[in-house]
Coordinates of C-alpha atoms in Angstrom, one line a residue:
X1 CA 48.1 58.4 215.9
X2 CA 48.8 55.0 214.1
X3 CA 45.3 53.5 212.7
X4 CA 45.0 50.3 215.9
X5 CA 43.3 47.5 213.5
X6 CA 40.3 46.3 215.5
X7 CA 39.8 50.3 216.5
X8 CA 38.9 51.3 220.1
X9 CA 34.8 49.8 219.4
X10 CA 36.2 46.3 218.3
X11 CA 38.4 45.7 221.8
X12 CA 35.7 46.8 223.5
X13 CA 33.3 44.1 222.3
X14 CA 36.3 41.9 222.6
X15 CA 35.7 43.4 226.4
X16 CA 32.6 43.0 226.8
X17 CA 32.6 38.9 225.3
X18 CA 35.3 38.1 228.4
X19 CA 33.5 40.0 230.9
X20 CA 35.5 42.6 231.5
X21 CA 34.5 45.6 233.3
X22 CA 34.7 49.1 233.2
X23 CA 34.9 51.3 236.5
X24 CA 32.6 54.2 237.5
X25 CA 34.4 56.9 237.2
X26 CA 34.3 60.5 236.4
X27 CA 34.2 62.0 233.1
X28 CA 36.9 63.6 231.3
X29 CA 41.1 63.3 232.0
X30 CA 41.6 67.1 233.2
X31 CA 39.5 69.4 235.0
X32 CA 39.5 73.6 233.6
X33 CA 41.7 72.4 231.5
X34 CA 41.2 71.5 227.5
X35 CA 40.3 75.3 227.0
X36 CA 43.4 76.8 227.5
X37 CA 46.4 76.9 224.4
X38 CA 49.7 75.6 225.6
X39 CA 52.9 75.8 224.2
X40 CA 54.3 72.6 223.2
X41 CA 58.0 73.9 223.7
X42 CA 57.7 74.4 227.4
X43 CA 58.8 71.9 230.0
X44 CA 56.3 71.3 232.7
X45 CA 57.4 70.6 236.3
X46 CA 55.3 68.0 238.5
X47 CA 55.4 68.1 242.2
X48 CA 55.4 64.9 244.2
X49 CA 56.1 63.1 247.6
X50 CA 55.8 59.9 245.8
X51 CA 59.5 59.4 244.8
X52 CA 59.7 55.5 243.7
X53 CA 62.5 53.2 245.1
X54 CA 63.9 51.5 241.8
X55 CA 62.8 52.3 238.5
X56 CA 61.5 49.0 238.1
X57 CA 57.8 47.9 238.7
X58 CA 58.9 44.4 239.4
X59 CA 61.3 45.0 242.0
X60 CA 59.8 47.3 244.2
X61 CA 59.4 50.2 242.6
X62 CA 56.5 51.1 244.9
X63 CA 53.7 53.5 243.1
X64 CA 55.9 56.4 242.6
X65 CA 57.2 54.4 239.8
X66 CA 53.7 54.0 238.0
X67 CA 53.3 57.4 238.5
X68 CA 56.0 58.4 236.3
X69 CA 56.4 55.4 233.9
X70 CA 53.6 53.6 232.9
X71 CA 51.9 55.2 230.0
X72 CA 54.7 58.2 229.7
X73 CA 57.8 55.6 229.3
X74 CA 56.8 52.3 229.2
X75 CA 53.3 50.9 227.6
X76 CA 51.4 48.2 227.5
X77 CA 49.3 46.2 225.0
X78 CA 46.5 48.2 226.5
X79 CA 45.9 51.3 228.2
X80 CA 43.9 52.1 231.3
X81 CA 42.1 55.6 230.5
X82 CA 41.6 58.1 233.6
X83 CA 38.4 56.6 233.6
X84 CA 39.4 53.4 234.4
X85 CA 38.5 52.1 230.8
X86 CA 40.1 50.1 228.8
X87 CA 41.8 50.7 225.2
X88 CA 44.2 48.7 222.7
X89 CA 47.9 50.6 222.9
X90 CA 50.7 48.4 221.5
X91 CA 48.2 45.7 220.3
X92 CA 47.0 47.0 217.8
X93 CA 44.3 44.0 217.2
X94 CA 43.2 41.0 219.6
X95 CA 41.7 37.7 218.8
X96 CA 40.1 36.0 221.9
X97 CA 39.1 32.2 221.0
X98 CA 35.6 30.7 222.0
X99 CA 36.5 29.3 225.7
X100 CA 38.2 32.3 226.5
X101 CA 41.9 30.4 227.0
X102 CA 43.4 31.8 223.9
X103 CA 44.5 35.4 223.3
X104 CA 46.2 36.0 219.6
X105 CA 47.6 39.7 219.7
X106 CA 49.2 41.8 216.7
X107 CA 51.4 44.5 217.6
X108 CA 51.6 48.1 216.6
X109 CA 55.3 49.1 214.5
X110 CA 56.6 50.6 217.2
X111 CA 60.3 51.4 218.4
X112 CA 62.4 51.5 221.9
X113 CA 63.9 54.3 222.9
X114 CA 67.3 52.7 222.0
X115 CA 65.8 52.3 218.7
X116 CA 65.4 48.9 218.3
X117 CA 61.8 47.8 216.7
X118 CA 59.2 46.4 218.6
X119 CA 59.0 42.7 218.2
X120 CA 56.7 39.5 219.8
X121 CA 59.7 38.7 221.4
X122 CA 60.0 41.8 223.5
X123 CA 56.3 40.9 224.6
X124 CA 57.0 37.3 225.1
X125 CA 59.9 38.3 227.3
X126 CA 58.2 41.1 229.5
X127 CA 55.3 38.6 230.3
X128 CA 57.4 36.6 231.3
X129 CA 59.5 38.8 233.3
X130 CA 56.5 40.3 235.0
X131 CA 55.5 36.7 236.0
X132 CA 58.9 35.1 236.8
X133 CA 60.4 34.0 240.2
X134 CA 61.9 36.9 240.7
X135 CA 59.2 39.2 240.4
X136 CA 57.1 41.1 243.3
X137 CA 55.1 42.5 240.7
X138 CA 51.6 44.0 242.5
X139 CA 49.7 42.6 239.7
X140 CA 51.8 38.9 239.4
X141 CA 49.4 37.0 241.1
X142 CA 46.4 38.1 239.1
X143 CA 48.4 36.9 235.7
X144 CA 49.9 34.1 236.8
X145 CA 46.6 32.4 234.8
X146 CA 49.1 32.8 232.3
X147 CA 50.1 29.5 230.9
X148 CA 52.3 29.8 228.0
X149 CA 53.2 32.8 225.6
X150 CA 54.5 32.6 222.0
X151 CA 55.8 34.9 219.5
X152 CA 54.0 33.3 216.7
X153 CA 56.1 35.4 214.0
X154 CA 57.9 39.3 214.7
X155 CA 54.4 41.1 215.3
X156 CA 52.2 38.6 216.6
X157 CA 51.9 37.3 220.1
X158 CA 49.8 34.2 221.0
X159 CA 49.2 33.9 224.9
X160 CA 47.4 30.7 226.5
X161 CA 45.7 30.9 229.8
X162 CA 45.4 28.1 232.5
X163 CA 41.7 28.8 233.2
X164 CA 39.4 31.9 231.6
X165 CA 40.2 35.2 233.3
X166 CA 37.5 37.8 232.9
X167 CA 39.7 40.4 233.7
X168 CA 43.1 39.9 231.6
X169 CA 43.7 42.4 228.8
X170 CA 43.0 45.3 232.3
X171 CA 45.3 43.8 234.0
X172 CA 47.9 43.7 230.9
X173 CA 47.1 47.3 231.0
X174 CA 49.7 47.5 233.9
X175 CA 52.0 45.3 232.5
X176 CA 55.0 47.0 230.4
X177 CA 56.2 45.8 227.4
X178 CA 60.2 46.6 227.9
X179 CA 63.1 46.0 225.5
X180 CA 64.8 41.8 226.4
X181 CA 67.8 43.5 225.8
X182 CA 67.5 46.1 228.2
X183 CA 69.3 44.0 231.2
X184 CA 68.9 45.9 234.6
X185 CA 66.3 48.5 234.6
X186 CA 66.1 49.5 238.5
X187 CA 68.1 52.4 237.1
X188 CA 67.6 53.2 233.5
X189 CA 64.8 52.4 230.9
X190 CA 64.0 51.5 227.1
X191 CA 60.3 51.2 226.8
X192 CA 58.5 52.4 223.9
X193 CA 56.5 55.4 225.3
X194 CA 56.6 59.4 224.3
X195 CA 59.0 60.2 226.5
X196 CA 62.2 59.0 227.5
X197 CA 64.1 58.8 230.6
X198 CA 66.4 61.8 230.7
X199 CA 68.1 61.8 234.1
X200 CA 67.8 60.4 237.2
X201 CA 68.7 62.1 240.9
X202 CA 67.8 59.6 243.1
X203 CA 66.3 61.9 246.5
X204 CA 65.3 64.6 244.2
X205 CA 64.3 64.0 240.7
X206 CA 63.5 62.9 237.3
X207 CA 63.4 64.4 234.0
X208 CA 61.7 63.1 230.9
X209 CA 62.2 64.0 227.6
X210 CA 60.0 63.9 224.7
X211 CA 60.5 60.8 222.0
X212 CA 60.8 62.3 218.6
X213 CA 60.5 59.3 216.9
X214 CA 57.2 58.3 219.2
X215 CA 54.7 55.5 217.0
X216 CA 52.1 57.7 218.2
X217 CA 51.0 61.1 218.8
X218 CA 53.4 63.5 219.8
X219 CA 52.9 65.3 223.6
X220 CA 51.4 68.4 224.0
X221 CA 54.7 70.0 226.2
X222 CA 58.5 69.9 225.8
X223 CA 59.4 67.4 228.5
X224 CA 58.0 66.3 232.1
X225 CA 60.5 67.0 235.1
X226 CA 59.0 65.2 238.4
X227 CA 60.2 67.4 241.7
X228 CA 60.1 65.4 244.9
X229 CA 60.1 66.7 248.3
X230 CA 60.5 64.9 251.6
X231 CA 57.2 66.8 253.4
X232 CA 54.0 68.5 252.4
X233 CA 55.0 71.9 253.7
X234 CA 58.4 72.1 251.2
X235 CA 56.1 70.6 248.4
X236 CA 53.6 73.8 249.4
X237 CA 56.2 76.0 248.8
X238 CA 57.5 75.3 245.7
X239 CA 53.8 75.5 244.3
X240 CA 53.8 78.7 245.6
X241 CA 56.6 80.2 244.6
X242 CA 56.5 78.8 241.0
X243 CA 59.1 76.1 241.6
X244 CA 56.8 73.7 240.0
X245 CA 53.8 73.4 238.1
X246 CA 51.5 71.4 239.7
X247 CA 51.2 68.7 242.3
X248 CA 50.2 65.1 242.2
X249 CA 48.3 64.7 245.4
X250 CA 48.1 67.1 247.7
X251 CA 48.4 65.5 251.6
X252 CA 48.2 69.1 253.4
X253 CA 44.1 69.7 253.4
X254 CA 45.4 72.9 255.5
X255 CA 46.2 74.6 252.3
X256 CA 43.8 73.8 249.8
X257 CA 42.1 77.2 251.4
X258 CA 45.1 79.6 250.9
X259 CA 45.8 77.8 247.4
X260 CA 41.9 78.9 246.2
X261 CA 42.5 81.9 247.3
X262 CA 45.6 82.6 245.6
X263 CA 43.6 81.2 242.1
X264 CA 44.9 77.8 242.0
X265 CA 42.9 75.5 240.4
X266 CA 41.9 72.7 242.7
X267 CA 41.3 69.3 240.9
X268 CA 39.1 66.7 242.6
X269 CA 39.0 63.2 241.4
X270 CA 38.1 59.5 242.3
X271 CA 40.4 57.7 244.4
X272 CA 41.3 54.5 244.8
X273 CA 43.7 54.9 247.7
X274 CA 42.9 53.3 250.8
X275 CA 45.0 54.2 254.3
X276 CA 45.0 51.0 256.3
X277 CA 46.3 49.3 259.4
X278 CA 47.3 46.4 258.1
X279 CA 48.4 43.3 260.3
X280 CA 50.2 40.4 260.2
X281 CA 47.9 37.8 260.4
X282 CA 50.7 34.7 260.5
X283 CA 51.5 36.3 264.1
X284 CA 49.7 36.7 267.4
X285 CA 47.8 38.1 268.7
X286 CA 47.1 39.4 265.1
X287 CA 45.5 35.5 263.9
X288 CA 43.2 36.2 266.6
X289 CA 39.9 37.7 264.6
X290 CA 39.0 38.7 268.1
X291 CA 42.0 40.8 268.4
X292 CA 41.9 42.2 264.7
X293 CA 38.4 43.7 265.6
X294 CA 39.1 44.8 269.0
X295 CA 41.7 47.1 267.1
X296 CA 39.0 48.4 264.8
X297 CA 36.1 49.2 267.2
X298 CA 38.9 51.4 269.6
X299 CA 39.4 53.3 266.7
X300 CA 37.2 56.4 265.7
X301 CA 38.0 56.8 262.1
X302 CA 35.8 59.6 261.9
X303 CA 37.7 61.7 264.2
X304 CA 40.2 61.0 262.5
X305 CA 39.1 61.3 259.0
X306 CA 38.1 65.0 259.9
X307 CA 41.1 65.2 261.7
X308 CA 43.4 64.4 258.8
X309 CA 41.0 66.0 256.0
X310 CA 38.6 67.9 257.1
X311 CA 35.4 66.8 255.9
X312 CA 36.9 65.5 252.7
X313 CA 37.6 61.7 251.8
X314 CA 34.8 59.1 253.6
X315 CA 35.0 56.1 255.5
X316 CA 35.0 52.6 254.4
X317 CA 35.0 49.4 255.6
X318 CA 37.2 47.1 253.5
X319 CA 39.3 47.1 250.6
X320 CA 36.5 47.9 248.1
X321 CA 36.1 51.8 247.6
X322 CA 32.5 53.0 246.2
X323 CA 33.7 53.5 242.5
X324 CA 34.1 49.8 242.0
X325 CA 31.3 48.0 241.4
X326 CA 31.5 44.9 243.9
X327 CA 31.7 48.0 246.7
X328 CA 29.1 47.2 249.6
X329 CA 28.7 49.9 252.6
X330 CA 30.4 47.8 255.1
X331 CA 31.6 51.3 256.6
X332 CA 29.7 50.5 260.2
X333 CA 30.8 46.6 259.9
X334 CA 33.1 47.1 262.5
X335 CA 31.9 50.1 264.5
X336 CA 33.4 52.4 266.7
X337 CA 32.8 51.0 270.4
X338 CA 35.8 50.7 273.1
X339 CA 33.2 48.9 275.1
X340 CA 33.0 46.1 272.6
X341 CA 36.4 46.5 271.9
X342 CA 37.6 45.6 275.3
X343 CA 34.6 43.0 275.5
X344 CA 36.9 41.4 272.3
X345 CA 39.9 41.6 274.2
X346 CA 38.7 39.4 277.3
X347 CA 37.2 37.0 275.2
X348 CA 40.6 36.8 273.4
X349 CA 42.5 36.6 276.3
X350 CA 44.5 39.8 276.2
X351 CA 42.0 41.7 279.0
X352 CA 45.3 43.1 280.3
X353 CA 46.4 44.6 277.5
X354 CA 49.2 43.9 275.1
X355 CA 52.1 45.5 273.1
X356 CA 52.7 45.7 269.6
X357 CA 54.9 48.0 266.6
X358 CA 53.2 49.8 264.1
X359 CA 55.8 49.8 261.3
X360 CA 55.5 52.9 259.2
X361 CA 57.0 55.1 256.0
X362 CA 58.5 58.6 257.0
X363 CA 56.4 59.7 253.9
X364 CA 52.6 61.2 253.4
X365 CA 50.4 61.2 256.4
X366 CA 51.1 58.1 258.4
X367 CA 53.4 58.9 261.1
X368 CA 50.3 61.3 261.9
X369 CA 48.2 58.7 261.6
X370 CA 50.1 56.3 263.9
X371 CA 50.0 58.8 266.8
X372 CA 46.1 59.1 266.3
X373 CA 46.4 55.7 266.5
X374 CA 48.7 54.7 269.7
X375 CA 46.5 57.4 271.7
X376 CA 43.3 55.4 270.4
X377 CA 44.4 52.3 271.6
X378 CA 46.1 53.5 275.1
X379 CA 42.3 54.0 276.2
X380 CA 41.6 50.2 276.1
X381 CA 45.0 49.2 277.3
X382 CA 46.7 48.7 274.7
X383 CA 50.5 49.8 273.6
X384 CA 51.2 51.0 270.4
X385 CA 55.1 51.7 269.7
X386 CA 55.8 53.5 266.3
X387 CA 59.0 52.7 264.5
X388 CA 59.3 55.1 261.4
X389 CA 61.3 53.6 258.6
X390 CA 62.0 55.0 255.1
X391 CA 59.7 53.5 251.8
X392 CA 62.7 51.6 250.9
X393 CA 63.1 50.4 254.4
X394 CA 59.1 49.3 253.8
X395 CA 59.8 47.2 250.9
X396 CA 62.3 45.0 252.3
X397 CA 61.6 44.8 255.6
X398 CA 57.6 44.6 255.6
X399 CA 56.6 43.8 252.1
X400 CA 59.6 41.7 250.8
X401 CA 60.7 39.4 254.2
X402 CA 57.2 39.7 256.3
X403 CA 58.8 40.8 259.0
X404 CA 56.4 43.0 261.0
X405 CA 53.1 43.3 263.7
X406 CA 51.4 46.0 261.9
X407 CA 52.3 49.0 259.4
X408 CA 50.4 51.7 258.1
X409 CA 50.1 52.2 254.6
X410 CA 48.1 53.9 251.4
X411 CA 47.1 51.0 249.2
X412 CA 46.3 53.0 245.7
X413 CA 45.7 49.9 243.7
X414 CA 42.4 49.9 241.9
X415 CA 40.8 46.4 242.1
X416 CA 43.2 45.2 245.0
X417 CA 40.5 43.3 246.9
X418 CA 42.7 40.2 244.9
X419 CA 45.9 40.7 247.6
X420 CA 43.2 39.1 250.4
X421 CA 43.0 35.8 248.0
X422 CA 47.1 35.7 248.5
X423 CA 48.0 34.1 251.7
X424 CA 51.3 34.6 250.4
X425 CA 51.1 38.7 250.0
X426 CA 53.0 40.4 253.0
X427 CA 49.9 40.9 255.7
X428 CA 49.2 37.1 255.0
X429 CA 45.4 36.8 255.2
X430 CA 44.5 33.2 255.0
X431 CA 40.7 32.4 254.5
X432 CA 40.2 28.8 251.9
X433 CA 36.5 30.9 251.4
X434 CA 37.8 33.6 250.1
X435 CA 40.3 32.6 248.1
X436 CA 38.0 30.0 246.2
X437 CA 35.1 32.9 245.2
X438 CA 38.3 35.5 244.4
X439 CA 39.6 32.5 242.3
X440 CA 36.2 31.5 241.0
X441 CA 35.3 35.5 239.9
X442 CA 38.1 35.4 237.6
X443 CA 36.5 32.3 235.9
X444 CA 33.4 34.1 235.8
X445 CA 31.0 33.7 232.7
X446 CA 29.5 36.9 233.3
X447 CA 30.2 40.5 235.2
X448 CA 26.9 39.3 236.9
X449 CA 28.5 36.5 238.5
X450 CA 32.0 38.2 239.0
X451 CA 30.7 40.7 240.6
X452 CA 28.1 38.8 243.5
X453 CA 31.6 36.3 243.8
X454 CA 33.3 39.7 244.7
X455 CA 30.7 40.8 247.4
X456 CA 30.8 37.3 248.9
X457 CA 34.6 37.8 249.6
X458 CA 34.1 41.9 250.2
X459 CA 31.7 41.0 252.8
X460 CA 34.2 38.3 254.9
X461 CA 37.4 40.3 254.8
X462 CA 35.7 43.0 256.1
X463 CA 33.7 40.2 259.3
X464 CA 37.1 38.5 259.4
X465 CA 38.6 42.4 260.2
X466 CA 41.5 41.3 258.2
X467 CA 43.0 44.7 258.3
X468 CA 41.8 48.5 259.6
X469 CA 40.5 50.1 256.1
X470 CA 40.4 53.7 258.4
X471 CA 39.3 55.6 255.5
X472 CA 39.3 56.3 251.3
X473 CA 41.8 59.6 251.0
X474 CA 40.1 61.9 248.7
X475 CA 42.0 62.5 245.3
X476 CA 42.9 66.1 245.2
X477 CA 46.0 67.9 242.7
X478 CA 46.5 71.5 242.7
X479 CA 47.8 73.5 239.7
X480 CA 49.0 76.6 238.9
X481 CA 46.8 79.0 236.8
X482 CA 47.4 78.1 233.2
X483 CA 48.1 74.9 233.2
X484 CA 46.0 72.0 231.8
X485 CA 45.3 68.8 230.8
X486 CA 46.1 67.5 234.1
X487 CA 44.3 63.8 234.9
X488 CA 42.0 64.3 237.6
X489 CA 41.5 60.2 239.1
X490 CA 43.8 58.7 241.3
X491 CA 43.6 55.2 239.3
X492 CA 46.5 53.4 241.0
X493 CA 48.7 56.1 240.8
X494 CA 48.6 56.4 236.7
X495 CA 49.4 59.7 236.1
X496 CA 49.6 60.6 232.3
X497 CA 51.9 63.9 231.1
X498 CA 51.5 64.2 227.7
X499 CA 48.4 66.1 227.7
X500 CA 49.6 68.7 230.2
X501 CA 50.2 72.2 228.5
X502 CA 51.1 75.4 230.7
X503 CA 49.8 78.7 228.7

């Protein structure tokens, strides 16, 4: 691959001098994998229920869209490894000045898929974009430290910050670097990764193609085809009967038996994904903390965590799971007691009982979930109605305009414990305390002091019961015999092809 200037050892230091830090994780991108041959011709077919809505991470594109793009399509100035580490990718070098507010970046000679070269520009502009009014951007608040950004001359890129943020070059690890002529990309795509978009069936597929003319080095297949299916059971099948190659996560822990048997491999990683009840706290009864941890002590998340699973995945107790280190075991913080929990209500009022709507996608595990859930709650009087809507039906309605009691959803965003700083994200948690030690980690001088800022806020979403965390899914793919190079964490959904080789 291109020679990077500084190398991998000098952006590290450059790491380590802003504090940033690197996940626990486990070792290695692909389990049985790396001793098998592949042949580089042959087209490898991914499985998935993870279809994204748009193919645009600013707009919604939900995590399906990370799962395909980032790293295969579109890159960033640096790359987030499978073990959560962090490498230079289309900067090539990175000057950081003494306070910390200055970031001076050269860029790699690297070309769009249209062709067009590379330029500061084209960084300027997708900083910008990923900023910008218009964005909904996951990771926009954490990068709206971002002051001003200039494209010093065609391959160097100076970016000013507002205040010091100890983790900025990971968070421009998520942040694509896309062509500013490009114009809509919801649909189509010019980023500078190996592959290219090839076609795109919205409701059943998308095919990438391998970018001969790739800055870097070439993949290790003949193209990447992602499958999706609407249920686990079809998704099964297809793995069975060799419609495809391997799949992403597997939701169906029914299975995982029969697919041993049959000499699958089984691939278990670290997750980051987080099934939650979340609330809207602008509303009541939900800005009643009372209320909020009623909910969570009628719930038995270990039923239902064995129920879902079957001894796999663990219980948690706020947005924090163990691999990250500001992770305290606040599993038992709000325990499971429908005493206490109907103690909570009288105190707030609601001894009687109340009503409210779970809003909740038609995809993965939550409609499941929400009946657990509704006949949880029925034993301390309170009514749970389930409306099941589509992901893109999520997006607008609940994340996008707010409008919503409650919703179930799988947060898979590593380092997310940030969204509780954001009064403004869609469950609207407002707490001045936490938002000033989230603000103030970012500022930190040391990983020392970021991380005890993060435990102080850990600790008081998780008393404040500012949403149900009801359990960490465990991180499990399943692959055909023969095929390798498969990443094995479930890092926000990143999901990198162009090591996979089928024999």
């Amino acid at each position: 691959m291109t020679s990077r200037g500084l190398s991998r050892f000098a952006v590290a230091t450059a790491a380590a001098t802003a504090g940033l830090l690197v996940l626990a994780g486990c070792s290695g991108a692909a389990d049985p994998a790396d001793s098998a041959a592949g042949d580089s011709n042959v087209e490898i077919v991914v499985g998935s229920q993870n279809e994204p809505t748009n193919l645009d991470q600013i707009f919604g594109g939900s995590s399906g869209v990370t799962e395909v793009f980032t790293g295969n399509v579109y890159e960033g100035l640096f790359r987030i490894t499978d073990d959560a580490e962090v490498e230079p990718l289309l900067a090539s070098s990175t000057e950081i000045s003494d306070d910390g507010l200055t970031y001076t970046f050269t860029l790699e000679e690297a070309t769009f898929h249209s062709g067009k070269e590379l330029t500061a520009e084209d960084v300027k502009y997708s900083l910008e974009r990923f900023v910008g009014e218009e964005s909904i951007a996951a990771r926009k608040r954490q990068l709206s430290v971002i002051d001003t950004v200039t494209a010093v001359d065609d391959k160097t890129v100076e970016v000013t910050l507002s205040q010091p943020s100890i983790s900025f070059t990971y968070n421009l690890g998520y942040v694509w670097i896309v062509n500013e002529d490009a114009g809509d990309l919801t649909a189509s795509e010019d980023g500078t990764g190996p592959y290219a978009l090839a076609d795109y069936r919205k409701g059943d597929s998308i095919s990438l193609e391998v970018n001969d003319e790739y800055w870097g080095d070439a993949p290790a297949n003949g193209g990447v085809v992602y499958q999706y299916y609407a249920d686990p059971t079809a998704l099964n099948n297809a793995l069975t009967t060799g419609a495809v190659d391997l799949v992403t996560s597997q939701s169906n822990p029914d299975s995982i038996g029969e697919f041993e048997a049959a000499g699958f491999q089984i691939i278990e990683g670290t997750s980051t994904t987080k099934e939650l009840l979340a609330f809207n706290d602008r509303v009541a009864p939900f800005d009643d903390v009372r209320v909020r941890k009623a909910i969570y002590s009628a719930i038995d998340r270990e039923k239902l965590l064995d129920a879902i699973w079957d001894g796999r995945g663990e219980l948690i107790g706020s947005m924090v799971p163990p691999s990250e280190p500001w992770y305290i075991d606040l599993a038992d913080n709000n325990p499971y007691d429908p005493e206490l929990s109907e103690q909570l209500l009288a105190e707030a009022g609601q001894s009687g009982g109340f009503t409210f709507t779970v809003d909740t996608p038609d995809s993965g595990v939550h409609s499941t979930v929400a009946e657990f859930l509704k006949s949880e709650l029925a034993k301390v009087g309170i009514t749970l109605e389930i409306n099941i809507i589509t992901d893109d039906e999520w997006y607008q309605k609940v994340y996008t305009e707010k409008n919503f009691e409650a919703t179930l959803q799988g947060h898979v965003n590593d380092r997310d414990i940030n969204f509780y700083g954001n009064p403004d994200f869609y469950w609207g948690y407002d707490n001045a305390d936490v938002q000033t030690w989230l603000a103030d980690s970012e500022a930190a001088a040391s990983v020392e002091e970021q991380t005890e800022l993060i435990k102080k806020a850990n600790q008081q979403i998780s008393d404040d019961a500012a949403s149900v965390w009801l359990y960490l899914n465990p991180q499990l793919r399943i692959a055909a015999e023969g095929v390798s190079g498969v990443p094995k964490n479930g890092l926000n959904s990143l999901f990198y092809v162009s090591d996979i080789t089928k024999a």
